[in-house]
XYZ file of N, CA and C in Angstrom:
669
model
N -31.189 67.960 78.604
C -32.648 67.913 78.675
C -33.151 68.497 79.981
N -32.394 68.268 81.070
C -32.929 68.678 82.368
C -33.028 70.188 82.506
N -32.055 70.905 81.908
C -32.117 72.370 81.993
C -33.317 72.941 81.275
N -33.604 72.318 80.127
C -34.787 72.745 79.373
C -36.025 72.543 80.237
N -36.114 71.373 80.878
C -37.247 71.086 81.756
C -37.292 72.119 82.879
N -36.123 72.370 83.478
C -36.032 73.300 84.595
C -36.546 74.692 84.184
N -36.092 75.150 83.028
C -36.509 76.489 82.581
C -37.980 76.530 82.194
N -38.443 75.446 81.566
C -39.853 75.391 81.164
C -40.751 75.389 82.391
N -40.373 74.585 83.373
C -41.254 74.457 84.531
C -41.317 75.775 85.296
N -40.217 76.506 85.306
C -40.233 77.827 85.951
C -41.283 78.735 85.313
N -41.295 78.739 83.984
C -42.269 79.564 83.247
C -43.689 79.096 83.571
N -43.855 77.775 83.551
C -45.171 77.183 83.795
C -45.680 77.541 85.194
N -44.788 77.480 86.184
C -45.195 77.791 87.553
C -45.571 79.263 87.689
N -44.873 80.113 86.950
C -45.218 81.535 86.988
C -46.628 81.738 86.420
N -46.935 80.998 85.360
C -48.271 81.105 84.762
C -49.356 80.609 85.726
N -49.005 79.595 86.520
C -49.966 79.101 87.509
C -50.337 80.219 88.470
N -49.370 81.072 88.702
C -49.552 82.135 89.671
C -50.306 83.319 89.088
N -49.895 83.767 87.892
C -50.508 85.009 87.400
C -50.988 84.942 85.952
N -51.196 83.710 85.452
C -51.668 83.585 84.073
C -53.179 83.744 83.963
N -53.667 83.776 82.712
C -55.118 83.779 82.477
C -55.656 82.395 82.831
N -56.975 82.272 82.841
C -57.585 80.958 83.137
C -57.043 79.902 82.181
N -56.979 80.256 80.920
C -56.519 79.285 79.917
C -55.053 78.906 80.164
N -54.232 79.894 80.486
C -52.823 79.605 80.753
C -52.672 78.715 81.990
N -53.507 78.968 82.976
C -53.451 78.134 84.190
C -53.831 76.690 83.851
N -54.889 76.538 83.053
C -55.315 75.173 82.679
C -54.215 74.453 81.902
N -53.600 75.166 80.957
C -52.521 74.554 80.172
C -51.319 74.205 81.045
N -51.020 75.075 81.982
C -49.878 74.832 82.870
C -50.124 73.593 83.731
N -51.359 73.452 84.210
C -51.689 72.276 85.021
C -51.554 71.009 84.191
N -51.993 71.085 82.931
C -51.872 69.904 82.063
C -50.395 69.558 81.839
N -49.582 70.587 81.679
C -48.141 70.386 81.482
C -47.549 69.668 82.708
N -47.898 70.156 83.890
C -47.359 69.552 85.128
C -47.835 68.111 85.283
N -49.118 67.869 84.925
C -49.647 66.500 85.033
C -48.790 65.507 84.260
N -48.258 65.953 83.112
C -47.417 65.065 82.303
C -46.113 64.708 82.996
N -45.738 65.495 83.983
C -44.471 65.216 84.666
C -44.680 64.536 86.005
N -45.905 64.082 86.253
C -46.131 63.409 87.531
C -46.138 61.900 87.319
N -45.212 61.427 86.494
C -45.244 59.994 86.205
C -43.992 59.255 86.661
N -43.038 59.945 87.310
C -41.943 59.179 87.914
C -41.561 59.752 89.263
N -41.027 58.890 90.116
C -40.806 59.238 91.522
C -39.962 60.503 91.694
N -38.910 60.646 90.872
C -38.009 61.788 91.067
C -38.703 63.111 90.768
N -39.431 63.158 89.645
C -40.080 64.434 89.336
C -41.217 64.721 90.321
N -41.844 63.665 90.857
C -42.887 63.878 91.868
C -42.297 64.573 93.091
N -41.094 64.142 93.464
C -40.441 64.737 94.634
C -39.944 66.147 94.301
N -39.349 66.300 93.104
C -38.843 67.620 92.691
C -39.942 68.676 92.681
N -41.113 68.285 92.197
C -42.205 69.267 92.116
C -42.540 69.825 93.496
N -42.458 68.965 94.516
C -42.801 69.411 95.866
C -41.650 70.181 96.508
N -40.437 69.617 96.442
C -39.308 70.182 97.182
C -38.636 71.305 96.409
N -38.283 71.029 95.168
C -37.460 71.959 94.416
C -38.299 73.080 93.812
N -39.457 72.689 93.254
C -40.270 73.688 92.547
C -41.423 74.212 93.392
N -41.565 73.672 94.586
C -42.555 74.181 95.558
C -43.938 74.414 94.940
N -44.463 73.369 94.334
C -45.713 73.499 93.581
C -46.950 73.506 94.487
N -46.837 72.957 95.701
C -48.032 72.794 96.540
C -48.732 74.118 96.877
N -48.015 75.143 97.355
C -48.723 76.401 97.659
C -49.455 76.971 96.441
N -48.863 76.815 95.265
C -49.523 77.303 94.043
C -50.809 76.523 93.781
N -50.728 75.210 93.964
C -51.918 74.376 93.732
C -53.010 74.699 94.748
N -52.621 74.902 96.005
C -53.614 75.206 97.036
C -54.310 76.521 96.741
N -53.545 77.463 96.223
C -54.127 78.741 95.855
C -55.164 78.570 94.741
N -54.853 77.703 93.767
C -55.792 77.440 92.673
C -57.041 76.715 93.169
N -56.876 75.889 94.202
C -58.044 75.198 94.760
C -59.017 76.213 95.352
N -58.480 77.322 95.847
C -59.353 78.331 96.446
C -59.971 79.250 95.402
N -59.234 79.510 94.325
C -59.674 80.577 93.411
C -60.075 80.089 92.023
N -59.756 78.827 91.689
C -59.900 78.394 90.294
C -61.305 78.019 89.870
N -61.472 77.847 88.570
C -62.715 77.302 88.012
C -62.793 75.823 88.408
N -63.927 75.176 88.143
C -64.046 73.746 88.452
C -62.973 72.917 87.757
N -62.713 73.228 86.495
C -61.695 72.464 85.754
C -60.335 72.627 86.405
N -60.019 73.851 86.794
C -58.724 74.112 87.438
C -58.640 73.369 88.768
N -59.728 73.413 89.532
C -59.733 72.698 90.823
C -59.527 71.201 90.608
N -60.198 70.663 89.603
C -60.076 69.223 89.322
C -58.644 68.869 88.937
N -58.049 69.680 88.055
C -56.683 69.385 87.616
C -55.675 69.531 88.749
N -55.886 70.539 89.588
C -54.979 70.727 90.735
C -55.082 69.523 91.676
N -56.319 69.068 91.911
C -56.520 67.908 92.797
C -55.911 66.650 92.182
N -55.998 66.554 90.872
C -55.449 65.403 90.175
C -53.923 65.351 90.324
N -53.285 66.513 90.220
C -51.827 66.574 90.406
C -51.465 66.190 91.845
N -52.237 66.707 92.806
C -51.963 66.389 94.211
C -52.091 64.881 94.451
N -53.131 64.270 93.856
C -53.295 62.816 93.998
C -52.069 62.088 93.449
N -51.572 62.530 92.289
C -50.375 61.901 91.715
C -49.147 62.110 92.597
N -49.033 63.303 93.176
C -47.875 63.593 94.026
C -47.827 62.668 95.239
N -49.010 62.246 95.719
C -49.046 61.393 96.913
C -48.681 59.942 96.614
N -48.329 59.647 95.372
C -47.834 58.305 95.062
C -46.417 58.157 95.645
N -45.712 59.278 95.750
C -44.356 59.265 96.308
C -44.423 59.240 97.836
N -43.684 58.330 98.470
C -43.803 58.137 99.916
C -43.412 59.359 100.739
N -42.336 60.016 100.351
C -41.914 61.200 101.109
C -42.960 62.309 100.967
N -43.534 62.421 99.781
C -44.592 63.418 99.571
C -45.822 63.121 100.423
N -46.136 61.825 100.564
C -47.312 61.458 101.364
C -47.229 62.124 102.733
N -46.039 62.093 103.318
C -45.864 62.636 104.660
C -45.877 64.165 104.630
N -45.128 64.742 103.690
C -45.051 66.214 103.610
C -46.414 66.844 103.371
N -47.204 66.229 102.488
C -48.487 66.837 102.144
C -49.461 66.804 103.309
N -49.270 65.843 104.209
C -50.142 65.784 105.394
C -49.601 66.693 106.497
N -48.292 66.702 106.668
C -47.740 67.347 107.866
C -47.219 68.762 107.640
N -46.852 69.098 106.394
C -46.253 70.420 106.190
C -47.173 71.393 105.480
N -48.127 70.860 104.744
C -48.990 71.745 103.950
C -50.437 71.565 104.370
N -51.235 72.516 103.965
C -52.619 72.519 104.425
C -53.560 71.755 103.484
N -53.036 70.748 102.822
C -53.805 70.053 101.782
C -55.060 69.386 102.354
N -54.884 68.664 103.456
C -55.979 67.834 103.971
C -57.148 68.708 104.407
N -56.835 69.772 105.106
C -57.900 70.641 105.604
C -58.713 71.239 104.452
N -57.999 71.696 103.427
C -58.691 72.306 102.276
C -59.540 71.261 101.552
N -58.986 70.057 101.357
C -59.763 68.988 100.729
C -61.006 68.650 101.551
N -60.843 68.582 102.874
C -61.994 68.250 103.727
C -63.113 69.271 103.561
N -62.741 70.544 103.450
C -63.764 71.582 103.269
C -64.430 71.469 101.903
N -63.641 71.087 100.893
C -64.144 71.128 99.517
C -64.851 69.856 99.067
N -64.489 68.720 99.653
C -65.017 67.441 99.150
C -66.549 67.377 99.126
N -67.247 67.778 100.223
C -68.705 67.596 100.194
C -69.392 68.327 99.043
N -68.878 69.475 98.619
C -69.545 70.215 97.530
C -68.787 70.180 96.211
N -67.756 69.350 96.146
C -66.950 69.321 94.926
C -67.643 68.593 93.792
N -67.148 68.799 92.572
C -67.657 68.021 91.435
C -67.236 66.567 91.640
N -67.854 65.680 90.884
C -67.520 64.262 91.035
C -66.046 64.003 90.724
N -65.521 64.651 89.682
C -64.100 64.476 89.353
C -63.213 64.961 90.483
N -63.566 66.111 91.029
C -62.768 66.651 92.134
C -62.766 65.664 93.307
N -63.958 65.173 93.642
C -64.059 64.223 94.762
C -63.196 62.997 94.499
N -63.248 62.507 93.261
C -62.453 61.337 92.892
C -60.969 61.544 93.164
N -60.452 62.702 92.710
C -59.011 62.963 92.864
C -58.645 63.204 94.325
N -59.472 63.972 95.032
C -59.173 64.274 96.432
C -59.179 62.982 97.254
N -60.132 62.120 96.961
C -60.216 60.848 97.691
C -59.052 59.927 97.346
N -58.614 59.969 96.091
C -57.438 59.165 95.712
C -56.228 59.636 96.522
N -56.117 60.954 96.706
C -55.018 61.504 97.513
C -55.128 61.009 98.955
N -56.346 61.047 99.512
C -56.547 60.578 100.890
C -56.196 59.095 101.036
N -56.615 58.301 100.047
C -56.320 56.865 100.097
C -54.801 56.658 100.136
N -54.082 57.384 99.281
C -52.618 57.269 99.254
C -51.992 57.740 100.564
N -52.479 58.876 101.060
C -51.923 59.412 102.309
C -52.103 58.413 103.452
N -53.242 57.718 103.446
C -53.557 56.781 104.514
C -52.766 55.486 104.454
N -52.006 55.306 103.358
C -51.159 54.108 103.267
C -49.917 54.264 104.138
N -49.612 55.487 104.502
C -48.416 55.779 105.287
C -48.767 55.696 106.774
N -48.133 54.755 107.476
C -48.441 54.541 108.899
C -48.517 55.824 109.714
N -47.502 56.662 109.560
C -47.412 57.822 110.452
C -48.463 58.887 110.136
N -49.146 58.758 109.007
C -50.205 59.724 108.665
C -51.558 59.361 109.257
N -51.746 58.091 109.543
C -53.121 57.616 109.786
C -53.770 58.292 110.978
N -52.996 58.410 112.051
C -53.538 59.026 113.253
C -53.859 60.497 113.015
N -52.937 61.178 112.347
C -53.099 62.613 112.073
C -54.353 62.872 111.234
N -54.567 62.026 110.230
C -55.716 62.209 109.338
C -57.035 62.134 110.103
N -57.103 61.209 111.052
C -58.362 61.019 111.782
C -58.474 61.966 112.967
N -57.396 62.073 113.710
C -57.443 62.775 114.981
C -57.347 64.284 114.812
N -56.453 64.726 113.915
C -56.259 66.168 113.749
C -57.212 66.737 112.702
N -57.358 66.019 111.593
C -58.130 66.583 110.471
C -59.558 66.052 110.375
N -59.914 65.095 111.205
C -61.276 64.538 111.176
C -61.757 64.167 109.782
N -60.917 63.474 109.019
C -61.320 63.251 107.620
C -62.546 62.352 107.490
N -62.876 61.612 108.548
C -64.026 60.706 108.435
C -65.318 61.496 108.180
N -65.414 62.657 108.809
C -66.655 63.440 108.723
C -67.064 63.802 107.286
N -66.179 64.477 106.524
C -66.571 64.796 105.139
C -66.815 63.549 104.288
N -66.108 62.471 104.591
C -66.304 61.238 103.813
C -67.715 60.696 104.017
N -68.169 60.711 105.270
C -69.520 60.209 105.551
C -70.577 61.128 104.934
N -70.271 62.428 104.904
C -71.196 63.387 104.277
C -71.404 63.051 102.806
N -70.311 62.794 102.123
C -70.398 62.469 100.689
C -71.156 61.162 100.495
N -70.923 60.225 101.388
C -71.591 58.926 101.305
C -73.108 59.077 101.395
N -73.549 60.025 102.204
C -74.994 60.264 102.350
C -75.628 60.770 101.060
N -74.820 61.400 100.199
C -75.373 61.983 98.971
C -75.474 60.988 97.828
N -75.415 59.715 98.142
C -75.567 58.662 97.145
C -74.602 58.849 95.966
N -73.290 58.801 96.237
C -72.314 59.071 95.174
C -72.150 57.887 94.220
N -71.325 58.081 93.204
C -71.076 57.026 92.218
C -70.312 55.863 92.869
N -70.275 54.729 92.162
C -69.570 53.553 92.670
C -68.098 53.841 92.939
N -67.471 54.577 92.009
C -66.023 54.777 92.179
C -65.750 55.623 93.421
N -66.641 56.564 93.698
C -66.450 57.399 94.890
C -66.710 56.597 96.161
N -67.720 55.746 96.121
C -67.945 54.862 97.280
C -66.725 53.984 97.537
N -66.143 53.490 96.460
C -64.966 52.625 96.606
C -63.801 53.403 97.213
N -63.607 54.653 96.760
C -62.501 55.458 97.292
C -62.717 55.826 98.749
N -63.958 56.172 99.087
C -64.256 56.541 100.483
C -63.948 55.363 101.394
N -64.416 54.181 101.000
C -64.213 53.022 101.869
C -62.748 52.584 101.885
N -62.037 52.784 100.768
C -60.601 52.448 100.758
C -59.865 53.340 101.756
N -60.237 54.626 101.776
C -59.593 55.562 102.706
C -59.901 55.192 104.153
N -61.180 54.916 104.438
C -61.554 54.568 105.819
C -60.850 53.271 106.231
N -60.738 52.346 105.287
C -60.061 51.087 105.594
C -58.594 51.345 105.961
N -57.925 52.186 105.173
C -56.515 52.487 105.469
C -56.336 53.113 106.847
N -57.150 54.128 107.152
C -56.917 54.815 108.434
C -57.404 53.984 109.619
N -58.366 53.084 109.392
C -58.882 52.312 110.525
C -57.955 51.165 110.908
N -56.868 50.999 110.137
C -55.928 49.957 110.543
C -55.016 50.457 111.667
N -55.104 51.739 111.986
C -54.357 52.270 113.133
C -55.151 52.005 114.410
N -54.492 51.393 115.405
C -55.224 50.941 116.597
C -55.898 52.101 117.333
N -55.176 53.230 117.481
C -55.767 54.361 118.205
C -56.968 54.935 117.455
N -56.909 54.879 116.131
C -58.027 55.401 115.339
C -59.296 54.582 115.540
N -59.113 53.292 115.806
C -60.282 52.415 115.871
C -61.291 52.926 116.885
N -60.774 53.268 118.060
C -61.677 53.707 119.109
C -62.409 54.977 118.692
N -61.651 55.921 118.163
C -62.234 57.179 117.674
C -63.323 56.913 116.641
N -62.985 56.070 115.680
C -63.912 55.846 114.574
C -65.176 55.157 115.079
N -65.003 54.231 116.015
C -66.166 53.508 116.546
C -67.032 54.424 117.409
N -66.389 55.252 118.236
C -67.165 56.038 119.194
C -67.704 57.329 118.603
N -66.856 58.021 117.828
C -67.262 59.339 117.339
C -68.134 59.268 116.090
N -67.812 58.316 115.230
C -68.516 58.265 113.941
C -69.184 56.915 113.845
N -70.404 56.956 113.429
C -71.106 55.687 113.311
C -70.872 55.140 111.904
N -69.650 54.694 111.607
C -69.364 54.370 110.194
C -70.015 53.080 109.713
N -70.140 52.104 110.604
C -70.544 50.790 110.096
C -71.992 50.789 109.597
N -72.853 51.516 110.331
C -74.275 51.509 109.972
C -74.549 52.007 108.540
N -74.073 53.214 108.178
C -74.345 53.670 106.796
C -73.709 52.773 105.739
N -72.562 52.166 106.074
C -71.919 51.287 105.102
C -72.739 50.021 104.879
N -73.277 49.483 105.965
C -74.073 48.253 105.825
C -75.376 48.512 105.077
N -75.886 49.739 105.241
C -77.137 50.078 104.569
C -76.994 49.977 103.050
N -75.847 50.454 102.538
C -75.678 50.407 101.076
C -74.882 49.181 100.621
N -74.509 48.352 101.579
C -73.677 47.181 101.257
C -74.267 46.286 100.167
N -75.569 45.935 100.259
C -76.120 44.982 99.276
C -76.021 45.480 97.833
N -76.079 46.810 97.640
C -76.039 47.323 96.263
C -74.643 47.757 95.839
N -73.650 47.476 96.676
C -72.296 47.942 96.353
C -71.587 47.034 95.370
N -70.540 47.572 94.742
C -69.700 46.766 93.849
C -68.892 45.777 94.694
N -68.252 44.824 94.023
C -67.394 43.859 94.734
C -66.315 44.588 95.534
N -65.715 45.587 94.890
C -64.616 46.319 95.533
C -65.125 47.032 96.788
N -66.282 47.662 96.655
C -66.881 48.366 97.794
C -67.133 47.382 98.934
N -67.728 46.240 98.595
C -68.045 45.250 99.629
C -66.784 44.723 100.304
N -65.752 44.525 99.496
C -64.467 44.079 100.032
C -63.914 45.098 101.035
N -63.987 46.372 100.641
C -63.485 47.442 101.525
C -64.277 47.493 102.830
N -65.600 47.370 102.713
C -66.442 47.450 103.920
C -66.096 46.293 104.870
N -65.900 45.125 104.310
C -65.528 43.982 105.148
C -64.174 44.257 105.814
N -63.263 44.844 105.041
C -61.947 45.213 105.590
C -62.084 46.188 106.752
N -62.974 47.174 106.597
C -63.189 48.174 107.655
C -63.743 47.495 108.907
N -64.737 46.650 108.706
C -65.369 45.987 109.853
C -64.352 45.106 110.573
N -63.538 44.398 109.801
C -62.508 43.561 110.433
C -61.524 44.424 111.220
N -61.125 45.562 110.621
C -60.216 46.471 111.340
C -60.827 46.971 112.641
N -62.105 47.330 112.578
C -62.721 47.986 113.730
C -63.161 47.010 114.811
N -63.582 45.827 114.404
C -64.227 44.959 115.371
C -63.333 43.834 115.852
N -62.375 43.454 115.024
C -61.540 42.328 115.432
C -60.463 42.860 116.355
N -60.341 42.206 117.501
C -59.390 42.669 118.480
C -58.003 42.144 118.136
N -57.019 43.014 118.230
C -55.651 42.620 117.903
C -55.129 41.509 118.794
N -55.580 41.503 120.065
C -55.060 40.503 120.995
C -55.384 39.096 120.522
N -56.484 38.977 119.771
C -56.877 37.628 119.371
C -55.769 36.932 118.616
N -55.114 37.699 117.714
C -54.085 37.047 116.921
C -52.932 36.615 117.810
N -52.571 37.471 118.771
C -51.421 37.138 119.612
C -51.733 35.975 120.546
N -52.935 35.985 121.135
C -53.235 34.943 122.109
C -54.015 33.803 121.476
N -53.722 33.526 120.230
C -54.534 32.545 119.514
C -54.570 31.204 120.234
N -53.574 30.938 121.092
C -53.577 29.596 121.651
C -54.189 29.508 123.050
N -54.843 30.576 123.516
C -55.434 30.364 124.837
C -56.924 30.020 124.763
N -57.353 29.586 123.591
C -58.641 28.917 123.468
C -59.856 29.758 123.781
N -59.777 31.076 123.627
C -60.959 31.875 123.973
C -61.823 32.218 122.770
N -61.317 31.909 121.568
C -62.052 32.340 120.369
C -63.527 31.985 120.416
N -63.806 30.714 120.733
C -65.185 30.249 120.658
C -66.137 31.191 121.441
N -65.696 31.565 122.644
C -66.585 32.371 123.483
C -66.842 33.745 122.899
N -65.872 34.241 122.102
C -65.988 35.634 121.674
C -66.884 35.792 120.451
N -67.332 34.675 119.907
C -68.008 34.813 118.619
C -69.424 35.349 118.726
N -70.144 35.058 119.843
C -71.528 35.508 119.815
C -71.624 36.994 120.086
């Protein structure tokens, strides 16, 4: 079975590169079907080198093609090794940051799902904020009054990256994240509100408090 898969995927990848629009769409759908287990997720990145092809489609494809390519990338980031490679070896984050503010809602959904996954990996968090400034495009989308699911994804991503101590200072000083979040807080879904509370706790609660819990200073710090 594996050889058949190997030969089929080779053909499919070639179509991604030089097929008609319809062939590209079909090829993306074919690949999506194989993004459901850890091994094939890793193989697609390492063995079949699918990322450069997908990035090329993000630049040149129709909206449907862009959405499907982003959807595959989001699935690929479920694999832990891929999470790191996609942030550190490929230009995925930068391209997503440029495209998210003007993307279709589906595209935004998939790109944000990828960011949320990438931000689960400790070693990515600093890079995402410090090198790629991902907070900026996220806040831009938030200003455009997006759907509930997009608000939830944006806040999930910010929550993940704000758990990095060095990021906290950056996020607090460079981006005024808490204010716009509180503005829409009352009308947010439960999940959105949960994420916002998580972000505020990450940003405002000092880590030392947990360690020095027994030196009795909590009371003074509350006001």
